[in-house]
Every structure is written in structure tokens, then in C-alpha cells.
mmCIF file of C-alpha atoms in Angstrom:
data_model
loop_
_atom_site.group_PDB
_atom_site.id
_atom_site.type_symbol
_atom_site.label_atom_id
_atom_site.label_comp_id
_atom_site.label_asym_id
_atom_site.label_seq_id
_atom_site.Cartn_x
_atom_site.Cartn_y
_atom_site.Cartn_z
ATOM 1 C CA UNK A 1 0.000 0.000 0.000
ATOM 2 C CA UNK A 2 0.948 3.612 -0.588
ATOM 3 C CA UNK A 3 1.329 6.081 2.168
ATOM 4 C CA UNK A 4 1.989 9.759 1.097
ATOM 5 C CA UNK A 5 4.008 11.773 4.462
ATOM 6 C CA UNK A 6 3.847 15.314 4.157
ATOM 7 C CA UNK A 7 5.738 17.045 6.153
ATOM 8 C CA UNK A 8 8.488 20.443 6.109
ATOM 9 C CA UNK A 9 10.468 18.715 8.619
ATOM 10 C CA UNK A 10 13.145 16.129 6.952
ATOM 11 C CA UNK A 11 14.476 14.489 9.821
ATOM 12 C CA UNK A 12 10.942 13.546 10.769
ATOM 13 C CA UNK A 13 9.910 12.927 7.167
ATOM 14 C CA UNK A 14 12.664 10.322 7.241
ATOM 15 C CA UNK A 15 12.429 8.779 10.412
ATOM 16 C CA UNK A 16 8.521 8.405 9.671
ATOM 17 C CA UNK A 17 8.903 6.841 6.091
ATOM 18 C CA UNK A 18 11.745 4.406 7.602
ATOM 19 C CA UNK A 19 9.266 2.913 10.116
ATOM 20 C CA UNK A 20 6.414 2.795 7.227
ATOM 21 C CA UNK A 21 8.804 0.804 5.044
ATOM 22 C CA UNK A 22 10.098 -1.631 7.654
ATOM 23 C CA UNK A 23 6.532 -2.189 7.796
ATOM 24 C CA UNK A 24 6.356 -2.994 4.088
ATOM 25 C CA UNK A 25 4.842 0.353 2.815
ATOM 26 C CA UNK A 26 5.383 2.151 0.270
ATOM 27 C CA UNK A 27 6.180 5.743 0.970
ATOM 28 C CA UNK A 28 6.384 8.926 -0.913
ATOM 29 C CA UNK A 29 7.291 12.239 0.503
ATOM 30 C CA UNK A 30 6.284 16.173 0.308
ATOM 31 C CA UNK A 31 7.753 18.911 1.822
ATOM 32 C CA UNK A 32 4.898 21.128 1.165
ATOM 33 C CA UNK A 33 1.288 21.198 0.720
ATOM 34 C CA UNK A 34 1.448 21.877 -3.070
ATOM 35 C CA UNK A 35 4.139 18.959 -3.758
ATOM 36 C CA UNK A 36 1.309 16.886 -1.631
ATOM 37 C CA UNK A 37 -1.175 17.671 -3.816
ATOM 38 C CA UNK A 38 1.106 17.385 -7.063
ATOM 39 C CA UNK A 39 1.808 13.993 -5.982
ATOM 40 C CA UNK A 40 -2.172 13.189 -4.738
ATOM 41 C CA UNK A 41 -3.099 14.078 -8.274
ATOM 42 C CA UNK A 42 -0.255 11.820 -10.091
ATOM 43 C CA UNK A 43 -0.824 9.168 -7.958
ATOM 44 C CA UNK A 44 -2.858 6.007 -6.641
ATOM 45 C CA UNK A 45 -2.463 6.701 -2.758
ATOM 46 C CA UNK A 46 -4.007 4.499 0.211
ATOM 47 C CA UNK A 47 -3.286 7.268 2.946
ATOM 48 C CA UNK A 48 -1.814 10.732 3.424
ATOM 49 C CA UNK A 49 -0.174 11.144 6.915
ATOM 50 C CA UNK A 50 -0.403 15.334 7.262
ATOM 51 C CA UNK A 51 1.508 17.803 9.264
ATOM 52 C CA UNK A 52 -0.482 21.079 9.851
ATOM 53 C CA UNK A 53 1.848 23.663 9.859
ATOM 54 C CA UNK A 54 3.554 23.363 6.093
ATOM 55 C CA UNK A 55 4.904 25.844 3.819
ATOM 56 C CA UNK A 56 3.085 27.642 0.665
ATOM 57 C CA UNK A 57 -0.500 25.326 1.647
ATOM 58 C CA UNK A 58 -1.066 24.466 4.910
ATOM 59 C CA UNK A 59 -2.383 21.280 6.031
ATOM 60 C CA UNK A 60 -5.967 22.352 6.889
ATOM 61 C CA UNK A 61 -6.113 23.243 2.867
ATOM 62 C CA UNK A 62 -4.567 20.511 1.533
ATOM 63 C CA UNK A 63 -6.887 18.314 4.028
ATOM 64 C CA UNK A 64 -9.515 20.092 2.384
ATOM 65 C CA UNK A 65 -8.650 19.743 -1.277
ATOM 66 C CA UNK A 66 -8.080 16.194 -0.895
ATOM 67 C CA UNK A 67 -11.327 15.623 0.504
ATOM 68 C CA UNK A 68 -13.179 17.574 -2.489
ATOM 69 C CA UNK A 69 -11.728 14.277 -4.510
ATOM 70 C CA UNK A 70 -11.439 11.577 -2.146
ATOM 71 C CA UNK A 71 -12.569 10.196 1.327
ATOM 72 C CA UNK A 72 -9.095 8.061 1.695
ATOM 73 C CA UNK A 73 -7.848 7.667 5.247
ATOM 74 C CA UNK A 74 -5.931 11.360 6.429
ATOM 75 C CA UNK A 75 -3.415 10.746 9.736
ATOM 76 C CA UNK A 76 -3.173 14.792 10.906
ATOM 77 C CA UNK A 77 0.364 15.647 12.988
ATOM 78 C CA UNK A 78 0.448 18.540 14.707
ATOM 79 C CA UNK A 79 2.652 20.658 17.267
ATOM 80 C CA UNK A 80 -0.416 22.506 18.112
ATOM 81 C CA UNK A 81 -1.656 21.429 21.836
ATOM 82 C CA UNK A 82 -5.310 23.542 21.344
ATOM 83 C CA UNK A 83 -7.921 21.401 21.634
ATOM 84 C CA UNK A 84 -10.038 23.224 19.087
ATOM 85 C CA UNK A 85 -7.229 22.813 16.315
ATOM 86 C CA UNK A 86 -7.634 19.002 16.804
ATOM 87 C CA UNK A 87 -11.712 19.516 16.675
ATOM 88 C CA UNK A 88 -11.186 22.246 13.070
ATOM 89 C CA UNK A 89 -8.775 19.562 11.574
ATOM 90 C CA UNK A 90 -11.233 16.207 12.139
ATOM 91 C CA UNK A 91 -14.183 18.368 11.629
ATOM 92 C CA UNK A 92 -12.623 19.552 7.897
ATOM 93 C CA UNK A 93 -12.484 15.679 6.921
ATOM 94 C CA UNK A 94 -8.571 14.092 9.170
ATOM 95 C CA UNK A 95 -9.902 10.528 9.941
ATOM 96 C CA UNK A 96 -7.207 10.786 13.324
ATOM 97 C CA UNK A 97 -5.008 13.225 14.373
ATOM 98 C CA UNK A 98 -1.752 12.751 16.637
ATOM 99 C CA UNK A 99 0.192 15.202 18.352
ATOM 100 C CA UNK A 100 4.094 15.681 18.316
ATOM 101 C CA UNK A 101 6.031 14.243 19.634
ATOM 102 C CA UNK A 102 4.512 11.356 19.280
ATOM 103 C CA UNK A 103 5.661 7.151 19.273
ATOM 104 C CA UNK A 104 6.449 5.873 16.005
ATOM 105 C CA UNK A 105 4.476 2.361 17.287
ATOM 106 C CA UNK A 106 1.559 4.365 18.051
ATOM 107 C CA UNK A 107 1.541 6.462 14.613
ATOM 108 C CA UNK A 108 2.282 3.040 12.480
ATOM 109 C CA UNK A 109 -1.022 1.389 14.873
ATOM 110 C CA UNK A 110 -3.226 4.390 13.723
ATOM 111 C CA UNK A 111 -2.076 3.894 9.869
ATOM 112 C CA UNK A 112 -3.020 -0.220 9.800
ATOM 113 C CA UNK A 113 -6.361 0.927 11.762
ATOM 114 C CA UNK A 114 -6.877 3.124 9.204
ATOM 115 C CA UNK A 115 -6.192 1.166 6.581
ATOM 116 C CA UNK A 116 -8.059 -1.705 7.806
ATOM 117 C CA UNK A 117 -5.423 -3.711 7.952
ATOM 118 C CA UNK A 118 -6.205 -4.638 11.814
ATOM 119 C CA UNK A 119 -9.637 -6.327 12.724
ATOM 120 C CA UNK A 120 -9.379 -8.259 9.588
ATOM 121 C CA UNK A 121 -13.438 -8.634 8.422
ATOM 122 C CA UNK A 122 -15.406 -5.742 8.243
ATOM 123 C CA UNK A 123 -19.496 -5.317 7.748
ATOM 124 C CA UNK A 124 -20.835 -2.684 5.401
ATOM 125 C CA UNK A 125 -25.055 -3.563 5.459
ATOM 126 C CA UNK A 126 -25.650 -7.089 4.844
ATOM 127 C CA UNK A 127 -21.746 -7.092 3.011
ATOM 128 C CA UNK A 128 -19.045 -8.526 4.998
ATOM 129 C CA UNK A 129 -15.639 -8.117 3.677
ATOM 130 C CA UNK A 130 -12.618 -9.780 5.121
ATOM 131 C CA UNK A 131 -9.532 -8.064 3.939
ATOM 132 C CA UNK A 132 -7.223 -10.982 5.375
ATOM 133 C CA UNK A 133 -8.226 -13.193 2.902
ATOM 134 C CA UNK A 134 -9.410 -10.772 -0.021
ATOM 135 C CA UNK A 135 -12.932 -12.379 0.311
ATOM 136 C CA UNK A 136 -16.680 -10.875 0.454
ATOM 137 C CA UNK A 137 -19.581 -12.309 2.023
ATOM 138 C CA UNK A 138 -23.437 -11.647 1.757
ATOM 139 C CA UNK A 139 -25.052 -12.987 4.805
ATOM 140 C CA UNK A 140 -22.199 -15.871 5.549
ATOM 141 C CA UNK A 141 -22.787 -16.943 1.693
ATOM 142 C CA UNK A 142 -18.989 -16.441 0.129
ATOM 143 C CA UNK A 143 -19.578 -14.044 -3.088
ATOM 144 C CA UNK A 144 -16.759 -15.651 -4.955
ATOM 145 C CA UNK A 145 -15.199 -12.439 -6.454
ATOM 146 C CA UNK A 146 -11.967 -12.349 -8.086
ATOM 147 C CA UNK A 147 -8.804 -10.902 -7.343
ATOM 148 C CA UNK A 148 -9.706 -7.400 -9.742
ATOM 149 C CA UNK A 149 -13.227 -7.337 -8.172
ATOM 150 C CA UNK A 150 -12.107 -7.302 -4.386
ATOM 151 C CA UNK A 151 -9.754 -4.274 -4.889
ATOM 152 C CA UNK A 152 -12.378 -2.058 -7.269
ATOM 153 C CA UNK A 153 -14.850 -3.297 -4.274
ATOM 154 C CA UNK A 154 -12.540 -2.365 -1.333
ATOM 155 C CA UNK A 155 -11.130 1.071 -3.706
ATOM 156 C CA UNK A 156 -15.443 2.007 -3.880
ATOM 157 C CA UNK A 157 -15.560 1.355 -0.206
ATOM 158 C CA UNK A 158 -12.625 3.447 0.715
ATOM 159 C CA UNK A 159 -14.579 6.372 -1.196
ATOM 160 C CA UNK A 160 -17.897 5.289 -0.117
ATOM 161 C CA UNK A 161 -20.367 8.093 -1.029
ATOM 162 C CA UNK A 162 -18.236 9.717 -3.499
ATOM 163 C CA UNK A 163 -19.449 9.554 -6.920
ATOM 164 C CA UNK A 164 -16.202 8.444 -9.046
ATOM 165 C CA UNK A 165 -16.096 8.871 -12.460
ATOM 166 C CA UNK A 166 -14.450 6.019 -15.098
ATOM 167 C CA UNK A 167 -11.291 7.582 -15.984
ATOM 168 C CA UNK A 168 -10.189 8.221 -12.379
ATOM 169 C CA UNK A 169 -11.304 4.154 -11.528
ATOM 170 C CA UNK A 170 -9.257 2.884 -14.564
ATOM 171 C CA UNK A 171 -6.421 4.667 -13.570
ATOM 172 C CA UNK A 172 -6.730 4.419 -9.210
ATOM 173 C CA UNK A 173 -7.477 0.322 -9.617
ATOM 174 C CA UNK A 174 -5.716 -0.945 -13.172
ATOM 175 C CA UNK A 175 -2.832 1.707 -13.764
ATOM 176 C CA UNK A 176 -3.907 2.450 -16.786
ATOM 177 C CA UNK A 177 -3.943 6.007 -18.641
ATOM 178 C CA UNK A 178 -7.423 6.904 -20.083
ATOM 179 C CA UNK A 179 -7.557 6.028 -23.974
ATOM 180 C CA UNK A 180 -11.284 6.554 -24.368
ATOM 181 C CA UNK A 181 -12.541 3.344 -23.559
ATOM 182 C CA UNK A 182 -14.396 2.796 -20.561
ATOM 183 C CA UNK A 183 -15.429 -1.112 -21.296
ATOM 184 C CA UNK A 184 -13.131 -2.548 -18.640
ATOM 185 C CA UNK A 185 -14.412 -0.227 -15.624
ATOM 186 C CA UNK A 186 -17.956 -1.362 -16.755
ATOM 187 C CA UNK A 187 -17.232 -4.616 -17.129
ATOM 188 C CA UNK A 188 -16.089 -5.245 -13.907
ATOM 189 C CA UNK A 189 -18.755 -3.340 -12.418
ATOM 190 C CA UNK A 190 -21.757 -5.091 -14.097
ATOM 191 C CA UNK A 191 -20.060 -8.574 -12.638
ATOM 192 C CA UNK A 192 -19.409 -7.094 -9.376
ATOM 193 C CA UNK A 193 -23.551 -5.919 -9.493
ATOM 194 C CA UNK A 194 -24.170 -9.494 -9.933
ATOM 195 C CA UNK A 195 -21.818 -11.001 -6.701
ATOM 196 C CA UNK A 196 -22.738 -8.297 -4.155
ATOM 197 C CA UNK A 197 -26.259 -7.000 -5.776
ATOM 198 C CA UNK A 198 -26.775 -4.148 -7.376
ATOM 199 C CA UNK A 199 -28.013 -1.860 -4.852
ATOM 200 C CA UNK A 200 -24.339 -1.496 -3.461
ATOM 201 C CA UNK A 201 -23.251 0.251 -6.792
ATOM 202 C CA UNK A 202 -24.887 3.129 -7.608
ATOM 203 C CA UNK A 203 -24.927 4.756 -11.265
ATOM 204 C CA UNK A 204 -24.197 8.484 -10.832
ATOM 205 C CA UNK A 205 -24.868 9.325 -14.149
ATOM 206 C CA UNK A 206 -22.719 12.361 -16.164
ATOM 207 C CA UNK A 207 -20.139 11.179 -13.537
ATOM 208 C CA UNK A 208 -19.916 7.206 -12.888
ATOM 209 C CA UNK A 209 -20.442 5.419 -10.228
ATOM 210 C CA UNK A 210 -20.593 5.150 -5.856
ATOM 211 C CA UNK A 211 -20.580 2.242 -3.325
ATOM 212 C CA UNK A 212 -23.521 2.835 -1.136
ATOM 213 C CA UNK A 213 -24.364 1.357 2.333
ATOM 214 C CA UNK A 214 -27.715 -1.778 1.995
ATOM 215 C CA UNK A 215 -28.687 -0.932 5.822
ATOM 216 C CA UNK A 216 -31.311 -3.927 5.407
#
């Protein structure tokens, strides 16, 4: 997985994005908020970790940009010790927020929480998704999806409620540079509908499509 750090500070850049890669992420770095967004723009990324106070855009605006395109997982650092900084920055959209100086155990805990990569299975409605074993279930039945399917699933449920259009799909979940043909994206989706149900994927139309919540 890919973790974007953003932070002014090198020696903490470093020291975070040597813990994150003895613990098998992949890390790319910013020193500012508009090389952040440069390299949110350019790239597929899982989770931005977010220092508040950065040069030319602060974090509260880049937290805010990001989240006009995506609801991925934002870890806010902060020197600030104001307890209504901590309530602006997880009001604006920060999924968690940690204040310096803080343990690099802790901070690499909050990332696989956030991630989902601790607690193994979780339930979205009647879904039930187990991200140990990249396998979906509808009421205890397994759904069978493949490989492809579980990460365009788990990449809708990361931006669950966002409407996503094709281009940014085929490029987030396959790589692949738009060439004007959307046929794979739908595809997969229309076989996905199928597995998990059709009420899960919504049709935004003009735009594309968003995973939505069966609270049956």
C-alpha cells in the first residue's frame, strides 16, 4: 500500500517513512502542501499522513482539497496542543489526528487501523468483507469475487459516497492512462452488481459510479 508523508520537517519525514517501510509500505514524501497535492493528483495513494503547519498550503487546505476528490484515510500531525485545532482539523475531513512528539508504534497502529489492515473482516449492510483473505460475504454466503473485483470493491468502499467517475477508476485500480474506452471499468462493475447486488453500486450518471451502504 501507498502512504503519502507530508511534512516540512526532513528528519521527521525520514524517520517516519523508515518505520512505514520496515513495515512494508510504500512511501512517498512532500515537503509542502502543493508537492502533496502534485503527488495526490499523479498518484494512486491508500493514505496521506499530514503535518499542519507546512509551507506555501497548509495542512488544513490541503486536508480540504483532498477531501473535495477523495474520502481516503488522512493521519493529521500537529505541534499545536489547542484542543479546538484538533476539533477544526477532524471536523474539515482528518480521519485521526496525533500530536508531536509522538511514538512511532503508536503512529504506524493508527495507519493499519486506518487502513483496515487490523480487525481483519469488516461489515458494510448485509456485506461482509474480510480483507485478510481478499474475500466478500453476503449474509455468511462467500460471493466468490476475483482478485480485480475485491480491490475495485474495497477502492469504492474506501470512497464510499463519493461519486467516481471512469477515468479516475481505470487509472486508481488498473494503472492504466485513459484512452477513451471505458469497457473494462464497466465490465467489472456489471459482474461485481451481480456477486454483491446491485443496490451497493450506484450509477451516478454524467459522472460514474458510488458504493452505497444496503442498511437492510
Amino acid at each position: 500500500m501507498k502512504i503519502l508523508v507530508v511534512e516540512d520537517e526532513e528528519n521527521i519525514r525520514k524517520v517516519i517513512k523508515k518505520i512505514l517501510e520496515i513495515n512494508e509500505f510504500e512511501v512517498l514524501e512532500a515537503r509542502d502542501g502543493a508537492e502533496a497535492m502534485d503527488i495526490f493528483y499523479s498518484e494512486k495513494i491508500d493514505l496521506i499522513i499530514l503535518d499542519w503547519m507546512l509551507p506555501k498550503v497548509n495542512g488544513i487546505e490541503v486536508l480540504k482539497m483532498v477531501r473535495q476528490e477523495s474520502s481516503l484515510p488522512i493521519l493529521m500531525l500537529t505541534a499545536k496542543s489547542q484542543e479546538d485545532d484538533e476539533v477544526e482539523g477532524l471536523e474539515v475531513g482528518a480521519n485521526d489526528y496525533l500530536k508531536k512528539p509522538f511514538s512511532l508504534k503508536i503512529l504506524v497502529t493508527r495507519v493499519k487501523k486506518l487502513l483496515n489492515l487490523i480487525g481483519g473482516k469488516k461489515k458494510y449492510g448485509i456485506l461482509e468483507v474480510d480483507l485478510n483473505n481478499h474475500k466478500v460475504y453476503i449474509k455468511g454466503k462467500d460471493t466468490n469475487i476475483s482478485p480485480k473485483e475485491f480491490e475495485l470493491l474495497n477502492y469504492l468502499i474506501l470512497n464510499r459516497g463519493i461519486a467516481l467517475n471512469r477515468e479516475k477508476i481505470l487509472a486508481d485500480v488498473w494503472d492504466f492512462a485513459y484512452d477513451g474506452d471505458y469497457r473494462t471499468v464497466d465490465t467489472h462493475i456489471k459482474t461485481l452488481r451481480k456477486k454483491i447486488g446491485a443496490e451497493h453500486i450506484t450509477t451516478v450518471r454524467g459522472i460514474g459510479y458510488k458504493f452505497e451502504v444496503d442498511k437492510r
